[in-house]
Coordinates of C-alpha atoms and ligand atoms in Angstrom, one line a residue:
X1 CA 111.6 136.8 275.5
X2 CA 109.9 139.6 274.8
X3 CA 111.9 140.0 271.1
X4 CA 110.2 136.9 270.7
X5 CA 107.1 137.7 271.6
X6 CA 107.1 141.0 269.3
X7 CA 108.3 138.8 266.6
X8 CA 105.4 136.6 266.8
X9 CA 102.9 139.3 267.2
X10 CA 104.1 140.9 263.9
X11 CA 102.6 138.3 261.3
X12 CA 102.3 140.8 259.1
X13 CA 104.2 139.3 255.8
X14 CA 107.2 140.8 255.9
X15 CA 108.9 141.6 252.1
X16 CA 112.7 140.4 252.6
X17 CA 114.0 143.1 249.8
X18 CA 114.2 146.8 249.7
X19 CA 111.4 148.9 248.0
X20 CA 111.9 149.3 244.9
X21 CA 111.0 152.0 242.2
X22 CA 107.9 152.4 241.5
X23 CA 106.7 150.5 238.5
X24 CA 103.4 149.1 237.3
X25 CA 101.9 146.1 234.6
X26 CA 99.0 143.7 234.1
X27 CA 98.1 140.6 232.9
X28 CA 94.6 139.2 232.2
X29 CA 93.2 135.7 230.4
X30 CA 90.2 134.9 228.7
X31 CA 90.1 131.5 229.6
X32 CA 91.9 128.1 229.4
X33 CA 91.1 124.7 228.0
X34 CA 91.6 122.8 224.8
X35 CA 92.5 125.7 222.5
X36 CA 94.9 124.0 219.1
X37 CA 95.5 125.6 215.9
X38 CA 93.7 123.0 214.2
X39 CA 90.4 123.9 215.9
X40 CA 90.9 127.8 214.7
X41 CA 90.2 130.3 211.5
X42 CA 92.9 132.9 211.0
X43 CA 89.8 135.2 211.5
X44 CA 88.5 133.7 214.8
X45 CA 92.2 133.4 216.0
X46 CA 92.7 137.6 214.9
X47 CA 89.4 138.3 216.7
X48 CA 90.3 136.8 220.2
X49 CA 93.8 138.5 219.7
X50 CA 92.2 142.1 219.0
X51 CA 89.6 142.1 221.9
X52 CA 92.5 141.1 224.7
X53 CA 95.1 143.4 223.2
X54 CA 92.1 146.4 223.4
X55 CA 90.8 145.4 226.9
X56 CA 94.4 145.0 228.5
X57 CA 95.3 148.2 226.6
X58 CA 92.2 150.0 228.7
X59 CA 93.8 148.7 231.8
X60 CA 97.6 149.7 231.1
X61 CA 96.2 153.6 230.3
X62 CA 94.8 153.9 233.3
X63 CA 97.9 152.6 235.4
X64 CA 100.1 154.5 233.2
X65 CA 98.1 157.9 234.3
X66 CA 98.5 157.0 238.0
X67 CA 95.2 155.3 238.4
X68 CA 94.3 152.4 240.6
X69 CA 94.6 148.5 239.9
X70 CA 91.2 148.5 241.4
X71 CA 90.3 150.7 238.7
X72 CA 92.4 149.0 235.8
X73 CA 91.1 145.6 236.4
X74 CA 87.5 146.6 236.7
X75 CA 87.3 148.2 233.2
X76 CA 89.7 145.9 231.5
X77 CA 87.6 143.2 232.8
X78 CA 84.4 144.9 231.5
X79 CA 85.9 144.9 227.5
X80 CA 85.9 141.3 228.4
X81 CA 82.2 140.6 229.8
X82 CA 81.1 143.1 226.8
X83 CA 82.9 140.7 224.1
X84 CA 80.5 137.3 222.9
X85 CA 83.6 135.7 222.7
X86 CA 84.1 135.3 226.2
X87 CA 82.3 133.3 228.5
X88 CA 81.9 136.4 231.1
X89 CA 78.7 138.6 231.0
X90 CA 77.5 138.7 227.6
X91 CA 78.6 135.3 225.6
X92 CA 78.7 133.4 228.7
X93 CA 77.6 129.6 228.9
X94 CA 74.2 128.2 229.5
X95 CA 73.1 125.9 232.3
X96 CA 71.4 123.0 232.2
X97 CA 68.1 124.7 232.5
X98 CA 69.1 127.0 229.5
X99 CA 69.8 129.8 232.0
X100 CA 72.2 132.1 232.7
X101 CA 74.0 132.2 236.5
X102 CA 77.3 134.2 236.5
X103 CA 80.1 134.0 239.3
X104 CA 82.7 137.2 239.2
X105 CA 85.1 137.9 242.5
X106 CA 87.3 140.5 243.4
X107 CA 90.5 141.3 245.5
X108 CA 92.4 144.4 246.9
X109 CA 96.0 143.4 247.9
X110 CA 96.5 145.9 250.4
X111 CA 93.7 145.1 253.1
X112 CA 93.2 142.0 252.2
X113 CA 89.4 143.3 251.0
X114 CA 87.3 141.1 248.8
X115 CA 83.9 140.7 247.4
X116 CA 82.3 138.4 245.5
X117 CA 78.8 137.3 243.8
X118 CA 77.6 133.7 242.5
X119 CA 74.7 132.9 240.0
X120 CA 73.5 136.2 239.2
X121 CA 71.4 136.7 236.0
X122 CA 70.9 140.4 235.4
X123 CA 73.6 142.2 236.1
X124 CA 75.6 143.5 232.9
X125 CA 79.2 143.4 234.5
X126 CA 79.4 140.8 237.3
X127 CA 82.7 142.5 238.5
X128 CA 81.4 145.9 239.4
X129 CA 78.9 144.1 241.8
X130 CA 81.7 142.3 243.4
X131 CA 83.9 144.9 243.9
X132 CA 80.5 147.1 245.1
X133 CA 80.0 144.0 247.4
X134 CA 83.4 144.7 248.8
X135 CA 83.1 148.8 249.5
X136 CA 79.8 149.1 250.2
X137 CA 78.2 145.9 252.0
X138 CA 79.1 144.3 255.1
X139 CA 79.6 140.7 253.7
X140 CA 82.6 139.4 251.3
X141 CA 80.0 137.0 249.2
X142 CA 76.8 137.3 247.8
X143 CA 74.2 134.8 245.9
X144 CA 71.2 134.5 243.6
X145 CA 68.4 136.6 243.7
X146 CA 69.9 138.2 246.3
X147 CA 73.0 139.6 244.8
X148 CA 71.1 140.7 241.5
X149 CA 69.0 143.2 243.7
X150 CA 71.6 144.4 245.7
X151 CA 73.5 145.2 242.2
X152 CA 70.1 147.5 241.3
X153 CA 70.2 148.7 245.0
X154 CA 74.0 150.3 244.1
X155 CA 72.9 151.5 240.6
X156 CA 74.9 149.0 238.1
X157 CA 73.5 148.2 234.5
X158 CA 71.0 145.5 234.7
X159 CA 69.7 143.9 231.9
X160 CA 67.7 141.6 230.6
X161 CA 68.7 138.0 231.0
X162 CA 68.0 137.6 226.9
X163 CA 71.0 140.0 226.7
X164 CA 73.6 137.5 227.6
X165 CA 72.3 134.5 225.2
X166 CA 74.4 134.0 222.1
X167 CA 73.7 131.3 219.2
X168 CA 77.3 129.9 219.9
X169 CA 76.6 129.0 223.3
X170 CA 73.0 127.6 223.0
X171 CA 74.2 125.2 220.4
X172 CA 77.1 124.4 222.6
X173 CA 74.5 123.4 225.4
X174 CA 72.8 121.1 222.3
X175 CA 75.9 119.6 222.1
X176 CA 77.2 119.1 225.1
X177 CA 74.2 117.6 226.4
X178 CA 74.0 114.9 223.1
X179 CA 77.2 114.1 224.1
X180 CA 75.8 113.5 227.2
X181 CA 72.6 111.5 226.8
X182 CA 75.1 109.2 224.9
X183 CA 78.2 109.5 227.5
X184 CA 79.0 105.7 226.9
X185 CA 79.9 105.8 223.2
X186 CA 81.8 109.4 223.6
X187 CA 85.1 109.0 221.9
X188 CA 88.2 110.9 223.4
X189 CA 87.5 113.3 220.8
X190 CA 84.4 114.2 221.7
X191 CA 85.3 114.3 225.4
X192 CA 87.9 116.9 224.9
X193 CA 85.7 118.7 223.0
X194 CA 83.2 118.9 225.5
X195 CA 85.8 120.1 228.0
X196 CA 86.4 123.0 225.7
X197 CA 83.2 124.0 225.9
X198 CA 83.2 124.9 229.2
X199 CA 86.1 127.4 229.6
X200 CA 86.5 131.2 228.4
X201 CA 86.5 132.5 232.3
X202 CA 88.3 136.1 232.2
X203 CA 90.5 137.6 235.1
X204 CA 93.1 140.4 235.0
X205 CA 95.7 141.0 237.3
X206 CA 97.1 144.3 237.8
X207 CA 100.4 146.3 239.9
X208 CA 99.9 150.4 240.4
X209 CA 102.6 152.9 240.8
X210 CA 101.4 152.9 244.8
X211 CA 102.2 149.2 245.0
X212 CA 98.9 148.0 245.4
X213 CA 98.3 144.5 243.7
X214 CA 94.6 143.9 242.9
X215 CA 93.2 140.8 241.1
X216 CA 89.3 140.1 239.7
X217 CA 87.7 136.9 237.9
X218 CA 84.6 136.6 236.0
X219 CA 82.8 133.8 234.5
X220 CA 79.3 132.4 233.0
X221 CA 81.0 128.8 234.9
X222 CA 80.7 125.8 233.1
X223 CA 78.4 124.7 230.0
X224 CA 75.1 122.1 231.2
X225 CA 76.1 123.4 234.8
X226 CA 73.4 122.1 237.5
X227 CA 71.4 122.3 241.0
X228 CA 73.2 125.7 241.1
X229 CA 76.9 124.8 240.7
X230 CA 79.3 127.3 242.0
X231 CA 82.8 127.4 240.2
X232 CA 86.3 128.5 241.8
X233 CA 85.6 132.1 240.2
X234 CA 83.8 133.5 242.8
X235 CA 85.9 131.9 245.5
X236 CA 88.2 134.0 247.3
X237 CA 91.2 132.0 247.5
X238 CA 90.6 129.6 244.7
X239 CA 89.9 131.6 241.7
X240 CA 90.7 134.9 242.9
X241 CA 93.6 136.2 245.3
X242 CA 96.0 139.2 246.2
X243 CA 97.9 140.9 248.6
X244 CA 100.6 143.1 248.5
X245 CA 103.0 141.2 250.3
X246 CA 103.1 138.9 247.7
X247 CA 100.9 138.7 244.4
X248 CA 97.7 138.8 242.7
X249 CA 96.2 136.0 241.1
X250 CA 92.9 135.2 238.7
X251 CA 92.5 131.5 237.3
X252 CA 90.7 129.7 234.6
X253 CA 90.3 125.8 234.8
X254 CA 87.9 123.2 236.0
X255 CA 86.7 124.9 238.9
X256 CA 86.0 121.6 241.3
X257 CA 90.3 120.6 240.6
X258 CA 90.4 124.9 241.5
X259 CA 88.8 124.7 244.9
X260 CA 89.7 121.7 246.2
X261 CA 93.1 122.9 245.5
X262 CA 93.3 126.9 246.5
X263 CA 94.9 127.5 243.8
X264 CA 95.2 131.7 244.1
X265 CA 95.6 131.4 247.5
X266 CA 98.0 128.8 247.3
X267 CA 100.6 130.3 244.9
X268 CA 100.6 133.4 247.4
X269 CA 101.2 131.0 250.4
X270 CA 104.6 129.4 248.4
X271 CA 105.9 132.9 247.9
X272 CA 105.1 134.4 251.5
X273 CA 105.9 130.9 253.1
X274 CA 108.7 129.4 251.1
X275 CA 110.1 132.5 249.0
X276 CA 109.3 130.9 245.8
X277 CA 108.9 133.3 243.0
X278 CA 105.6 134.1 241.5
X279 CA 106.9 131.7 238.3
X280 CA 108.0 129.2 240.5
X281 CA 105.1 129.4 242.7
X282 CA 102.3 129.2 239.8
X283 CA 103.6 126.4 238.3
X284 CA 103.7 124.3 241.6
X285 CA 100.2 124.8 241.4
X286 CA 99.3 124.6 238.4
X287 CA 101.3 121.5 237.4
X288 CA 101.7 119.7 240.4
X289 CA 98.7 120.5 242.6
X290 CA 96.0 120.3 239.8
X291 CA 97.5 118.4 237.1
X292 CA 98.4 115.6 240.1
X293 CA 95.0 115.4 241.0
X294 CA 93.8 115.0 237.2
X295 CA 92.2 118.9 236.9
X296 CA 93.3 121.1 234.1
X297 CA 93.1 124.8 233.6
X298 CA 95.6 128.3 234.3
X299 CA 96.4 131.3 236.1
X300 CA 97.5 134.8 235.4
X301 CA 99.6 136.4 238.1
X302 CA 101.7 139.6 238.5
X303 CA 103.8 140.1 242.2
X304 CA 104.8 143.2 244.1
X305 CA 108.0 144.2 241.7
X306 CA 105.5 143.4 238.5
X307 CA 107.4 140.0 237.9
X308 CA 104.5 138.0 235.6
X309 CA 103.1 134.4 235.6
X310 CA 101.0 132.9 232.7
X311 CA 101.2 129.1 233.5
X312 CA 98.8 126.7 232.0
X313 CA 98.2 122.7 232.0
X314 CA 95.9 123.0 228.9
X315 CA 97.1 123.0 225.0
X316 CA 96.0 127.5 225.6
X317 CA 94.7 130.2 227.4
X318 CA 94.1 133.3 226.0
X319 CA 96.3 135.9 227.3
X320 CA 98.2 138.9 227.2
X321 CA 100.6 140.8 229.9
X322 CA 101.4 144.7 229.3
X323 CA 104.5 145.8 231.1
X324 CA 105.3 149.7 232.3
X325 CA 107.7 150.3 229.2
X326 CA 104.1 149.4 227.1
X327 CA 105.4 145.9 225.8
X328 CA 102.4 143.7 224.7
X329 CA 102.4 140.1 224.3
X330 CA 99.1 138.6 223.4
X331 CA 99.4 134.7 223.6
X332 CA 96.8 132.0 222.7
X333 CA 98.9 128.7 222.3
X334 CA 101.0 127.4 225.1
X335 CA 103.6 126.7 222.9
X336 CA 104.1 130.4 222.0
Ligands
LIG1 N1 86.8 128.1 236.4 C1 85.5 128.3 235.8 C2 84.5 127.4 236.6 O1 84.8 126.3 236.9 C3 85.4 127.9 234.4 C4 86.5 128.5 233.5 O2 87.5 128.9 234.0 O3 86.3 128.7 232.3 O4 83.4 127.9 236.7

């Protein structure tokens, strides 16, 4: 009896193999949705290529030298919100009322720790205030006004809310909201394209030589967003997830289909729960969970021996994993 009582009083997740050497990778995305060939320039194609090989790049030194996954996901994820391409920090989409409100969350795999921050509209990279939410306040989730001052209050860049505004996204908002006032005659075409429009999330997942698994999202949301809509991003669980028992997660998608689903949170459950692997797990999700409820979108995932996932239900997702050797893939097309 009492064996049995000690095994239930150790929930802890147990890992069933040995430890193994030490390694370390990463993996990040800069978005999913309705990305085809026939939609891109070979220049615009070569620019989203170079900006996720130098961001993941950032992230792989600073494992390589020892450093933290804490560390390597926050500055990797900064290249991202510093690049217009992205909708994360500067670049990222416009609400309804023409204004900026950006979501970011972050996760430490070893205590479970996690902070996040939702509709913010000063603070130059959203990350850093969610991982500062998660060391130095007393609450895992912070909003609005709110969040921007505690971001001053721990010294991060704030800017100006002009700073994030780019031409590419206030026309997007034209369109989308067009396509909108006339919803009824919308072809398919248009439809889809409007879908686009609203991805470009970034995340990065990342292993350290300590074992320590961390994973962080950020995200301007969705284009012609209203009444304050909150996306999966900044939801621990949904957008964002790790622990070291099992994996870290960061996903891109329609962030209602995200939520309503767990997604992160999910994929870790099949591999703590039903020893799926991190592949196996991911595309459960991904596929079966979202895509059988009719959402679309991705996740990026790395687990405690640096195994990788990059699963997607959309046509791409920008990409790229960078293993310990230093082998780069940068993907776009799911096909690839
Ligand atoms: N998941 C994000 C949201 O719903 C959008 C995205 O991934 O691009 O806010």
């Amino acid at each position: 009896m009492l064996s049995l009582l000690l095994t239930f009083s150790c929930q802890q997740p147990v890992k069933k193999e040995q430890p193994q050497e030490p390694t370390f990778g990463i993996v990040i995305h800069g978005g999913a949705g309705t990305i085809l060939r026939a939609n891109m320039t070979p220049e615009t194609e070569s620019a989203y290529r170079k900006v996720l090989a130098e961001a993941i790049k950032v992230g792989h030194a600073i494992l390589k030298n020892g450093g933290s996954s804490q560390e390597a996901v926050e500055k990797t994820i900064h290249v991202m919100e510093d690049s217009p391409l992205f909708n994360a920090g500067k670049g990222a989409v416009l609400t309804a009322d023409e204004t900026i409100e950006l979501d970011a969350s972050f996760m430490h795999g070893a205590q479970l720790d996690a902070g996040a921050i939702s509709g913010v509209r000063t603070i130059k990279h959203p990350i850093s205030a969610a991982i500062k939410v998660m060391e130095n306040s007393p609450h895992v989730m912070l909003s609005g006004a709110g969040a921007d001052a505690f971001a001053a209050s721990q010294g991060l860049d704030i800017v100006e809310p002009e700073y994030f505004y780019t031409e590419r996204r206030i026309n997007a908002l034209k369109r989308v909201k067009e396509a909108e006032s006339k919803e009824k005659e919308t072809s398919s075409l248009e439809a889809e394209f409007i879908k686009h429009q609203r991805y470009g999330t970034v995340g990065c997942v990342a292993l350290d030589l300590k074992g320590n698994l961390a994973a962080g999202t950020s995200t301007g949301g969705m284009t012609n967003k209203k009444w304050n809509r909150i996306g999966d991003a900044p939801i621990i669980g949904a957008g964002t997830y790790a622990n070291n028992a099992t994996c870290a997660i960061s996903a891109t998608g329609w962030g209602e289909f995200f939520i309503r689903s767990v997604v992160a949170h999910d994929i870790s459950a099949l591999m703590e729960y039903k020893g799926l692997s991190i592949q196996e797990a991911a595309h459960t999700v991904i596929h079966d969970k979202v895509g059988g409820m009719g959402g679309d979108g991705g996740v990026v995932g790395i687990d405690w021996k640096g195994n990788v996932a990059m699963e997607m239900n959309t046509p791409g997702m920008y990409r790229a994993h960078m293993d310990a050797v230093g082998n780069l893939n940068v993907k776009i097309y799911k096909d690839e």
